[in-house]
Amino acid sequence: MADVTMRVWRGDSAGGDFADYTMPAVEGEVVLDVLHRIQAGPAPDLACRWNCKAGKCGSCSAEINGMPRLMCMTRMDELPTEEPVVVAPMKTFPIVRDLVTDVSFNYVMARQLPPLKPKAPEADGTYRMQQVDVERGQEFRKCIECFLCQDVCHVIRDHEENKPNYAGPRLFIRYMELESHPLDTNDRRELLRQRMGIGLCNITKCCTEVCPEHIKITDNAIIPLKERVVDGSYDPIAWLGRKIMRRTKRSAAEVAQDAPAFTAPTSEDRLERQTVPVAVGAAVGAGNPAAASAGPGAGPSEPAGGTGPTAAGDPFGTDAGA
Amino acid sequence: MACCRVDRTGRHPGGPGGSEPEKEDKSGVSTIDDVKPIPVTIGGVRGGPAVRTLRRDPWWKSPAFTFVVLTLFVAYTVWAVFQNADYFVGLSQHRDLISPLYSPCIVGSCVPGSHGSFLVLHWWMLTPALIGLSGPGLFRSTCYYYRKAYYRSFWQSPPGCAVADGHKRYTGESRFPLILQNIHRYAWYVAIAWNVILTIDAIMAYRLPGDGGIGVSVGSLVLTANAAALWMYSLSCHACRHVTGGHVNEFSKAPIRHRLWKVVSKLNAIHMQFAWISLFVVVIADAYVRMVAAGWFTDPKLF
Ligand code: SF4
Ligand code: SF4
Ligand code: FES
Ligand code: FES
């Protein structure tokens, strides 16, 4: 078979450029396969994220010939090979190196999402839900958090300044899942309207176009959320109904108090939490200078927490290392 | 990444759900309350070249097509609105056909026969199409599908997926005037009223006064197709989907609304197609009535 040329972005925050790699074509390959052969051959230092190679982990997002796609689900034989296949990192997020980007923006927005606030359980202390009540949200559970939708969304792709006030399509589906949850009592509409940018989305549907899980993000989450926000804020009849029924609306600030940023630790918090006990443990078990010096250091020094001496002197060391 | 979610046990220390809270509780570990929200860092260095897009496929085709078709539609409609003539085929041709752009004809400038026995706005002497178009115009211009279409093709925001937005500043639909798109639900109520009127027009078109009383002509079929297309368009609307059942959280407690919602959801999936079909059918219906009224040919009676 003929050769394929891959034009891959190489660089980091100091700058970069495309580099061409010509590889023999192999039948049945996906873009990620070719990148792996490049790593095994001409460019062992090429950085890219991947895990499952089955379109299920959401790690291998990149822009292939300009379109945000999963590298492991893009077959080489569906791409034109007369010209080089261009592989660039996701544009919306800061670059780490080569094809790896820092997607922590999405986690920051996720932490501000008020979680499920279930109503009181039934008399026997349990909850019951019918299938019809939950099936709408099940579509959104298919999300693999590849963040291709966040990447393609022009609200933040082309307007960086919107990021602090924009949850983005991936989180809008989560908002919709919770807002339409049969047990939920939280009201996130004001938060969506004032702080999470539901009004910034102009329903141009690029998120739906790129979603590898084929979630109908715009039709089934964003537009229904916009309609719910209309109920809450722009609909005089609904407003009158609320006045008569004496239901009050919660302000965005009140709703934000429910956000997990205030209540629930996430992976980053775990990291903080893991570093703390090491220091505490060192202070308690004073005869362990090794642990004391390891304490303040983050990530790399962490295994120290799990090793013999600290674990023995401090039960939390075990916890942190586990 | 979905693979990397950290197990979150111990989030509610002492809470009913905590499986092994003891160990974490007494630990002196920084507690949940210590966790502060992380501010969003903006302005990081992005990878990739500073170009408008890396796409090489003809992404511009679809917005260009939309641009041309919508421009032609608007041009035709404006022209037809200010004709202020040839919108009604009446007794002289043994028909009762009115252009959908001019219905309901309730103003002083309406030609005799095109309206009922009373005129609501008898002082209105401008073209009746301004009234006839007000409701449907509001409905179509705030439609979620058309919004997508014209934001992409006219406003270039964005022109295509992963193609840079043509504007420096962007506030979406969060500010005046675009925040007014939120009235779409009301435009939908209005459009339903219009549909009823246009359905009556279509039924009246089967009266062939002076030509055998009741029968079927090409004109009556055209107006029927028009009414049907408009019903499909407005029943597949996203606002309709919300008001019929989308607002319900517990479908098991609202079986009728659930069934309605399921039907509307099916239609809603092809709302775009209905939007285009009904657009073309309205133009065809207006053009047909216009040609018959202008005397280019007579409306053939089928049976
Ligand atoms: S539909 Fe909205 S959220 Fe989705 S890409 Fe477009 S602007 Fe972004
Ligand atoms: S919604 Fe789709 S595109 Fe967005 S993160 Fe989830 S799987 Fe990826
Ligand atoms: S490697 Fe898991 S989605 Fe591509
Ligand atoms: S008419 Fe298109 S969404 Fe309502």
XYZ file of C-alpha atoms and ligand atoms in Angstrom:
649
model
C 0.000 0.000 0.000
C 0.924 3.600 -0.395
C 2.392 5.868 2.231
C 0.496 8.271 4.449
C 1.867 11.565 5.638
C 0.852 12.744 9.088
C 1.257 16.444 9.819
C 1.375 16.535 13.600
C 1.605 19.592 15.851
C 4.790 19.511 17.911
C 5.345 22.075 20.601
C 4.431 23.384 24.008
C 3.540 26.692 25.619
C 6.751 28.199 24.259
C 5.570 27.680 20.685
C 5.529 24.962 18.101
C 4.984 23.932 14.535
C 3.704 21.078 12.410
C 6.087 18.228 11.648
C 5.511 15.776 8.802
C 5.952 12.038 9.269
C 5.553 9.731 6.326
C 4.624 6.208 7.300
C 3.651 3.173 5.262
C -0.111 2.818 5.209
C -1.563 -0.186 6.973
C -5.069 -1.354 6.248
C -7.724 -0.900 8.887
C -5.807 1.576 11.007
C -7.127 4.546 12.918
C -5.270 7.841 13.349
C -4.089 6.814 16.803
C -2.480 3.653 15.409
C -0.386 5.689 13.023
C 0.642 8.029 15.838
C 1.722 5.029 17.860
C 3.850 3.838 14.971
C 5.357 7.324 14.790
C 6.133 7.079 18.503
C 7.683 3.678 17.948
C 9.730 5.008 15.054
C 10.721 8.522 14.079
C 9.422 10.481 17.092
C 9.550 8.589 20.391
C 8.983 11.844 22.276
C 5.641 12.620 20.631
C 3.109 13.280 23.400
C -0.511 12.199 23.082
C -3.148 10.967 25.510
C -4.974 7.717 25.032
C -6.307 4.871 27.107
C -8.945 2.594 25.708
C -8.623 2.789 21.920
C -12.313 2.027 21.857
C -13.926 5.454 21.978
C -14.919 5.016 25.593
C -12.393 6.807 27.765
C -12.443 10.200 26.067
C -8.689 10.707 26.319
C -7.578 10.913 22.709
C -9.418 14.056 21.612
C -7.662 16.104 18.948
C -8.438 18.029 15.801
C -8.049 15.918 12.688
C -8.060 17.847 9.447
C -9.549 20.682 11.435
C -12.455 18.760 12.981
C -12.498 17.890 16.691
C -12.571 14.079 16.816
C -11.379 11.085 18.767
C -8.115 9.830 17.276
C -8.986 6.241 18.111
C -12.316 6.401 16.298
C -11.175 8.128 13.118
C -10.314 5.566 10.497
C -7.493 6.426 8.144
C -9.452 5.157 5.145
C -12.137 7.792 5.619
C -9.605 10.618 5.338
C -8.297 11.914 2.025
C -4.695 10.751 1.674
C -3.578 12.880 -1.273
C -2.725 15.568 1.246
C -1.137 15.087 4.662
C -3.497 14.225 7.502
C -3.330 17.187 9.871
C -3.459 16.369 13.583
C -3.538 19.339 15.960
C -4.267 19.617 19.675
C -7.649 20.856 20.876
C -7.622 24.586 20.370
C -9.814 25.774 23.203
C -7.594 24.529 26.030
C -4.026 25.517 26.900
C -1.380 23.262 25.452
C 0.781 21.043 27.634
C 2.824 19.408 24.917
C 2.229 18.272 21.342
C -1.300 16.842 21.300
C -1.849 17.018 25.052
C -3.909 19.895 26.392
C -4.807 21.015 29.893
C -8.552 20.432 30.170
C -8.867 21.483 33.799
C -11.230 24.303 32.811
C -13.906 21.646 32.487
C -13.277 20.325 35.983
C -13.414 23.811 37.420
C -16.814 24.332 35.856
C -17.925 20.872 36.979
C -17.064 21.707 40.569
C -19.411 24.661 40.493
C -22.369 22.519 39.497
C -24.852 22.071 42.353
C -25.320 18.322 42.827
C -28.506 16.350 43.278
C -30.473 17.507 46.285
C -32.951 14.687 46.755
C -36.366 15.220 48.258
C -37.378 13.388 51.407
C -37.530 9.628 50.982
C -40.807 7.752 51.059
C -42.284 6.496 54.310
C -40.283 3.282 54.208
C -37.085 5.241 53.845
C -36.425 4.464 50.203
C -36.749 6.210 46.878
C -38.699 4.858 43.940
C -38.346 6.009 40.366
C -40.072 4.721 37.256
C -38.134 3.984 34.111
C -40.022 6.746 32.248
C -38.786 9.227 34.836
C -35.124 8.516 34.365
C -34.787 7.579 30.731
C -34.468 11.148 29.538
C -31.326 11.584 31.597
C -29.838 8.268 30.559
C -28.825 9.681 27.201
C -26.601 12.152 29.018
C -24.929 9.411 31.030
C -23.331 8.198 27.821
C -20.957 11.153 27.951
C -17.320 10.008 27.971
C -15.989 13.453 28.869
C -13.861 13.770 25.780
C -14.573 17.535 25.873
C -14.766 17.709 22.102
C -18.014 19.626 22.504
C -16.348 22.114 24.835
C -13.511 22.406 22.340
C -15.691 23.121 19.320
C -18.018 25.556 21.083
C -17.281 28.954 19.615
C -18.414 30.712 22.794
C -15.097 29.831 24.423
C -13.093 28.639 21.425
C -13.130 32.074 19.855
C -13.823 34.151 22.954
C -11.531 33.112 25.756
C -12.913 35.863 28.004
C -16.224 33.978 28.278
C -14.667 31.019 30.047
C -15.307 32.128 33.651
C -19.002 32.506 32.872
C -19.668 29.515 30.704
C -20.306 25.957 31.770
C -20.296 24.649 28.211
C -22.247 21.911 26.438
C -20.743 19.006 28.370
C -21.974 20.514 31.603
C -25.261 21.698 30.158
C -26.183 18.054 29.651
C -25.346 17.444 33.299
C -27.439 20.446 34.343
C -30.332 19.112 32.285
C -29.974 15.664 33.743
C -30.243 17.068 37.263
C -32.852 19.715 36.489
C -35.169 17.083 35.018
C -34.356 14.530 37.707
C -37.522 13.222 39.365
C -36.016 13.370 42.862
C -34.106 16.631 42.645
C -35.259 19.680 44.559
C -32.517 22.061 43.502
C -33.285 24.924 41.148
C -30.283 25.790 39.008
C -32.031 28.043 36.538
C -30.847 31.357 37.899
C -27.330 30.012 38.159
C -27.526 28.927 34.537
C -28.866 32.265 33.443
C -26.611 34.565 35.420
C -23.359 32.697 35.813
C -23.216 29.610 33.632
C -23.915 31.242 30.300
C -26.991 29.438 29.027
C -27.729 32.681 27.176
C -24.301 32.710 25.571
C -24.980 29.556 23.620
C -26.601 30.456 20.330
C -27.747 26.912 19.575
C -25.626 26.570 16.455
C -25.268 22.868 17.246
C -21.567 22.268 16.678
C -21.404 20.399 19.984
C -24.030 17.977 18.711
C -22.117 17.560 15.456
C -18.873 16.501 17.102
C -20.146 14.400 20.025
C -18.742 10.886 19.533
C -21.533 9.478 21.692
C -24.134 11.126 19.448
C -25.795 12.834 22.374
C -28.317 15.351 21.084
C -26.783 18.025 23.265
C -28.543 21.027 21.748
C -31.977 19.535 21.158
C -32.270 17.497 24.328
C -30.350 19.552 26.864
C -29.563 23.133 25.880
C -32.863 24.103 24.284
C -34.918 22.454 27.066
C -32.757 24.320 29.594
C -33.330 27.579 27.762
C -37.052 26.873 27.878
C -36.822 26.153 31.605
C -34.987 29.429 32.099
C -37.805 31.109 30.169
C -40.222 29.566 32.685
C -38.152 31.026 35.468
C -37.307 34.447 34.161
C -38.882 35.527 30.917
C -42.386 34.156 31.047
C -44.895 36.568 32.637
C -47.571 33.883 32.918
C -45.232 31.541 34.748
C -44.151 34.477 36.916
C -47.764 35.217 37.821
C -48.320 31.549 38.560
C -45.381 31.578 40.956
C -46.681 34.700 42.685
C -50.071 33.132 43.157
C -48.672 29.812 44.304
C -46.161 31.693 46.481
C -43.245 29.774 45.140
C -40.108 31.816 45.317
C -37.165 31.709 43.052
C -33.708 31.276 44.428
C -30.961 33.678 43.475
C -27.879 32.540 41.639
C -25.778 33.156 44.719
C -28.012 30.956 46.844
C -27.946 28.189 44.287
C -24.204 28.459 43.939
C -23.901 27.733 47.639
C -24.946 24.214 46.752
C -22.129 23.829 44.290
C -19.685 21.035 45.075
C -16.910 23.571 45.131
C -18.172 24.293 48.615
C -19.304 20.867 49.589
C -17.575 18.082 47.790
C -13.962 17.288 47.085
C -12.924 16.352 43.585
C -9.780 14.784 42.257
C -7.793 17.958 42.808
C -9.008 18.186 46.376
C -7.962 14.621 46.937
C -4.501 15.685 45.992
C -4.612 18.487 48.541
C -6.059 16.097 51.084
C -3.377 13.563 50.434
C -0.586 16.009 50.998
C -1.981 17.308 54.269
C -1.905 14.099 56.334
C 1.707 13.490 55.473
C 2.628 16.760 57.121
C 0.304 16.092 60.032
C 1.698 12.638 60.399
C 5.218 13.999 60.404
C 4.330 16.431 63.158
C 2.861 13.668 65.280
C 5.530 11.107 64.675
C 8.371 13.574 65.291
C 10.999 10.933 64.969
C 10.494 10.697 61.243
C 12.382 13.467 59.457
C 12.022 11.762 56.110
C 8.267 12.133 56.164
C 8.522 15.703 57.422
C 10.624 16.758 54.495
C 8.411 14.854 52.091
C 5.321 16.544 53.452
C 5.171 19.894 51.661
C 6.098 18.442 48.290
C 3.081 17.579 46.155
C 2.713 14.818 43.555
C 6.120 13.195 43.143
C 6.908 12.920 46.854
C 3.587 11.413 47.553
C 4.467 7.733 47.565
C 6.386 8.564 50.735
C 3.047 8.736 52.504
C 2.389 5.125 51.639
C 5.750 3.706 52.607
C 6.575 1.873 55.774
C 7.573 4.394 58.446
C 4.837 6.942 57.895
C 2.197 4.311 57.482
C 3.223 2.779 60.728
C 3.284 6.054 62.633
C 0.123 7.478 61.177
C -2.968 5.681 59.988
C -3.707 8.492 57.566
C -0.532 7.852 55.730
C -2.034 4.555 54.659
C -5.135 6.344 53.621
C -3.262 8.855 51.560
C -1.124 6.326 49.835
C -3.967 3.969 49.033
C -11.733 11.982 31.520
C -14.403 9.521 32.322
C -11.850 6.904 33.257
C -10.215 8.956 35.909
C -12.989 9.920 38.266
C -11.870 9.628 41.798
C -14.027 7.732 44.169
C -15.799 10.218 46.337
C -16.562 8.340 49.486
C -16.346 10.394 52.612
C -17.877 13.410 50.966
C -20.548 13.604 53.600
C -18.663 12.856 56.770
C -21.083 11.444 59.262
C -23.875 11.639 56.720
C -26.188 8.714 56.191
C -24.494 7.681 52.956
C -20.888 7.692 54.145
C -19.621 4.141 54.072
C -16.411 4.529 56.046
C -16.625 7.978 57.553
C -14.891 7.261 60.847
C -11.413 6.964 59.513
C -11.574 10.196 57.587
C -13.449 12.135 60.217
C -10.925 12.008 62.995
C -8.060 12.525 60.681
C -7.509 16.246 60.876
C -7.459 16.147 57.119
C -8.499 19.386 55.527
C -12.256 19.148 55.521
C -14.754 19.775 52.818
C -15.354 23.253 54.170
C -11.766 24.168 53.485
C -12.191 23.531 49.798
C -12.388 26.807 47.970
C -13.656 27.222 44.412
C -10.856 27.396 41.919
C -10.918 30.493 39.769
C -10.887 29.900 36.037
C -7.524 30.735 34.582
C -7.872 32.326 31.206
C -5.359 33.301 28.611
C -3.221 30.149 28.576
C -1.093 29.461 25.509
C -2.999 27.430 22.953
C -1.539 24.842 20.653
C -1.976 24.653 16.905
C -1.416 27.318 14.306
C -3.102 30.732 14.435
C -5.367 30.183 11.460
C -9.093 30.629 11.008
C -9.655 26.932 10.505
C -7.751 23.791 9.617
C -10.768 22.286 7.911
C -10.326 21.409 4.276
C -13.735 19.982 3.521
C -16.229 22.356 1.881
C -17.729 23.469 5.193
C -18.848 26.759 3.626
C -21.302 25.069 1.276
C -24.115 24.646 3.733
C -24.063 28.213 5.158
C -23.704 29.591 1.635
C -26.763 27.624 0.534
C -28.737 28.820 3.557
C -27.639 32.379 2.881
C -28.821 32.276 -0.719
C -32.142 30.581 -0.028
C -33.065 32.767 2.944
C -32.086 35.905 1.049
C -34.261 34.878 -1.882
C -37.112 34.098 0.479
C -36.893 37.451 2.223
C -36.594 39.254 -1.112
C -39.659 37.487 -2.498
C -41.678 38.103 0.653
C -40.852 41.801 0.780
C -41.765 42.122 -2.868
C -45.016 40.217 -2.384
C -45.938 42.191 0.734
C -45.680 45.528 -1.030
C -47.540 44.400 -4.129
C -50.748 44.972 -2.175
C -52.643 43.386 -5.083
C -53.366 39.993 -6.626
C -53.659 38.212 -3.315
C -57.260 37.137 -3.544
C -59.192 35.079 -6.092
C -62.901 35.681 -5.543
C -66.345 35.333 -6.970
C -65.406 36.602 -10.411
C -63.368 33.438 -10.927
C -65.711 31.256 -8.821
C -63.044 30.657 -6.210
C -62.242 31.706 -2.632
C -58.463 31.632 -2.491
C -56.399 33.978 -0.353
C -52.627 34.161 -0.229
C -51.246 32.956 3.123
C -49.133 36.106 3.318
C -52.277 38.267 3.364
C -54.379 36.253 5.748
C -56.165 37.181 7.942
C -57.364 40.119 5.890
C -58.882 42.301 8.585
C -57.888 45.822 7.580
C -59.470 48.629 5.610
C -57.300 48.130 2.564
C -58.470 44.558 1.938
C -60.159 43.926 -1.388
C -63.882 43.105 -1.122
C -64.555 39.424 -0.550
C -61.155 38.696 0.968
C -62.467 39.252 4.481
C -65.498 38.426 6.551
C -68.387 40.810 6.903
C -66.498 43.011 9.367
C -63.112 44.710 9.363
C -61.238 44.900 12.607
C -58.802 47.644 11.648
C -60.842 49.589 9.118
C -58.536 52.626 9.433
C -55.481 50.596 8.304
C -54.751 51.539 4.713
C -51.277 50.012 4.272
C -50.843 46.601 2.728
C -52.763 43.926 4.685
C -49.745 41.620 4.416
C -48.050 43.540 7.233
C -50.727 42.147 9.539
C -50.776 38.795 7.810
C -47.029 38.379 8.228
C -46.610 39.777 11.726
C -47.361 36.569 13.617
C -45.644 34.076 11.325
C -42.719 36.461 10.855
C -42.162 36.718 14.591
C -42.512 32.963 14.918
C -40.054 32.080 12.182
C -37.444 34.661 13.096
C -37.271 33.454 16.704
C -37.395 29.754 15.780
C -34.526 27.779 17.292
C -33.748 26.207 13.946
C -33.753 29.426 11.943
C -31.668 31.047 14.651
C -29.021 28.418 14.077
C -29.335 28.904 10.326
C -28.936 32.661 10.290
C -26.388 32.866 13.087
C -24.223 30.606 11.006
C -24.858 31.882 7.507
C -25.541 35.599 8.011
C -23.924 36.505 11.285
C -20.951 34.121 10.892
C -21.078 33.244 14.536
C -19.691 30.694 13.855
C -19.734 30.194 10.065
C -18.970 26.506 10.568
C -17.864 24.173 13.331
C -14.229 24.774 14.276
C -14.187 27.790 11.969
C -13.391 31.032 13.741
C -16.250 33.333 14.640
C -16.350 36.467 12.505
C -16.641 38.765 15.525
C -14.359 40.055 18.218
C -16.898 40.387 20.963
C -19.576 37.869 21.679
C -22.460 37.926 24.115
C -24.714 35.402 22.411
C -28.336 35.653 23.386
C -27.628 37.059 26.818
C -28.083 40.758 25.995
C -30.509 43.040 24.218
C -31.608 42.617 21.463
C -30.979 38.899 21.125
C -32.275 38.207 24.621
C -35.673 38.827 23.051
C -35.360 35.435 21.358
C -36.778 34.161 24.631
C -40.242 35.259 23.521
C -40.316 32.368 21.070
C -42.858 30.561 23.219
C -45.301 33.439 22.811
C -44.635 33.569 19.105
C -45.623 29.912 19.131
C -48.981 30.658 20.750
C -49.564 33.336 18.125
C -48.545 30.967 15.348
C -51.093 28.425 16.530
C -53.801 31.073 16.169
C -52.536 31.812 12.675
C -52.616 28.130 11.813
C -56.284 28.013 12.754
C -56.981 30.967 10.472
C -55.025 29.470 7.579
C -56.801 26.156 8.105
C -60.126 27.961 7.811
C -58.820 29.594 4.614
C -57.944 26.160 3.273
C -61.401 24.799 4.087
C -63.063 27.822 2.496
C -61.037 27.174 -0.633
C -63.193 24.086 -1.257
C -66.186 26.374 -1.745
C -66.315 27.117 -5.414
C -68.998 29.828 -5.490
C -70.914 29.760 -8.729
C -69.020 26.710 -9.917
C -70.983 23.822 -8.471
C -70.811 24.910 -4.817
C -68.287 22.560 -3.312
C -65.404 20.922 -5.119
C -61.697 20.430 -5.329
C -59.443 22.699 -7.314
C -55.670 22.876 -7.537
C -55.876 26.072 -5.493
C -57.724 24.388 -2.649
C -55.116 21.627 -2.569
C -52.296 24.186 -2.501
C -53.841 26.003 0.461
C -54.439 22.685 2.222
C -50.821 21.699 1.735
C -49.832 25.081 3.107
C -51.930 24.687 6.243
C -50.679 21.138 6.772
C -47.038 22.162 6.389
C -47.501 24.986 8.881
C -49.120 22.668 11.398
C -46.247 20.224 11.122
C -43.755 23.047 11.454
C -45.344 24.549 14.543
C -46.163 21.234 16.235
C -42.546 20.148 15.917
C -41.359 23.384 17.554
C -39.033 23.197 20.562
C -41.302 25.502 22.574
C -44.196 23.149 21.813
C -42.074 20.257 23.030
C -41.454 22.100 26.274
C -44.991 23.257 26.974
C -46.632 19.955 26.064
C -44.451 17.848 28.353
C -40.812 18.812 28.400
C -41.297 20.812 31.594
C -42.388 17.725 33.537
C -39.784 16.054 35.732
C -41.804 13.050 36.807
C -43.369 11.591 33.698
C -44.888 8.697 35.629
C -47.148 11.207 37.370
C -48.202 12.866 34.085
C -48.928 10.087 31.599
C -50.838 12.248 29.117
C -48.173 14.905 28.964
C -45.595 12.152 28.647
C -47.377 10.695 25.650
C -47.738 14.129 24.068
C -44.084 14.838 24.726
C -43.071 11.618 23.014
C -45.095 12.436 19.910
C -43.788 15.988 19.757
C -40.228 14.760 20.351
C -40.514 12.534 17.294
C -41.686 15.459 15.172
C -39.116 17.718 16.771
C -36.290 15.536 15.494
C -37.198 16.604 11.952
C -38.094 20.185 12.770
C -35.453 21.457 10.363
C -37.068 19.621 7.470
C -40.490 20.998 8.381
C -38.984 24.482 8.606
C -37.738 24.302 5.035
C -40.763 22.509 3.603
C -43.197 24.999 5.096
C -41.058 27.887 3.866
C -41.208 26.638 0.297
C -44.883 25.751 0.482
C -45.829 29.239 1.697
C -43.985 30.792 -1.223
C -45.580 28.366 -3.670
C -49.042 29.068 -2.250
C -48.590 32.826 -2.462
C -47.172 32.595 -5.975
C -50.003 30.335 -7.105
C -52.760 32.592 -5.799
C -50.904 35.591 -7.208
C -50.697 34.115 -10.707
C -54.341 33.068 -10.743
C -55.433 36.460 -9.397
C -53.330 38.253 -11.988
C -55.114 36.259 -14.671
C -52.111 34.281 -15.977
C -54.279 31.169 -15.950
C -57.432 29.962 -14.257
C -57.391 27.654 -11.292
C -58.235 24.196 -12.719
C -61.136 22.371 -11.099
C -60.279 18.732 -10.468
C -63.631 17.311 -9.396
S -24.975 24.775 20.388
Fe -24.343 26.173 22.011
S -23.092 24.917 23.370
Fe -23.272 23.800 21.431
S -21.440 24.433 20.287
Fe -23.118 25.807 19.695
S -22.934 27.589 21.038
Fe -21.709 25.936 21.951
S -21.159 15.435 25.511
Fe -20.257 14.222 23.857
S -18.658 15.571 23.025
Fe -19.211 16.414 25.003
S -17.757 15.538 26.442
Fe -19.570 14.193 26.440
S -19.145 12.618 24.921
Fe -17.672 14.279 24.571
S -8.365 6.195 23.481
Fe -10.165 6.114 24.714
S -11.490 7.337 23.542
Fe -9.799 7.232 22.243
S -40.559 27.029 15.414
Fe -38.553 26.300 15.272
S -38.186 25.944 17.348
Fe -40.120 26.794 17.512
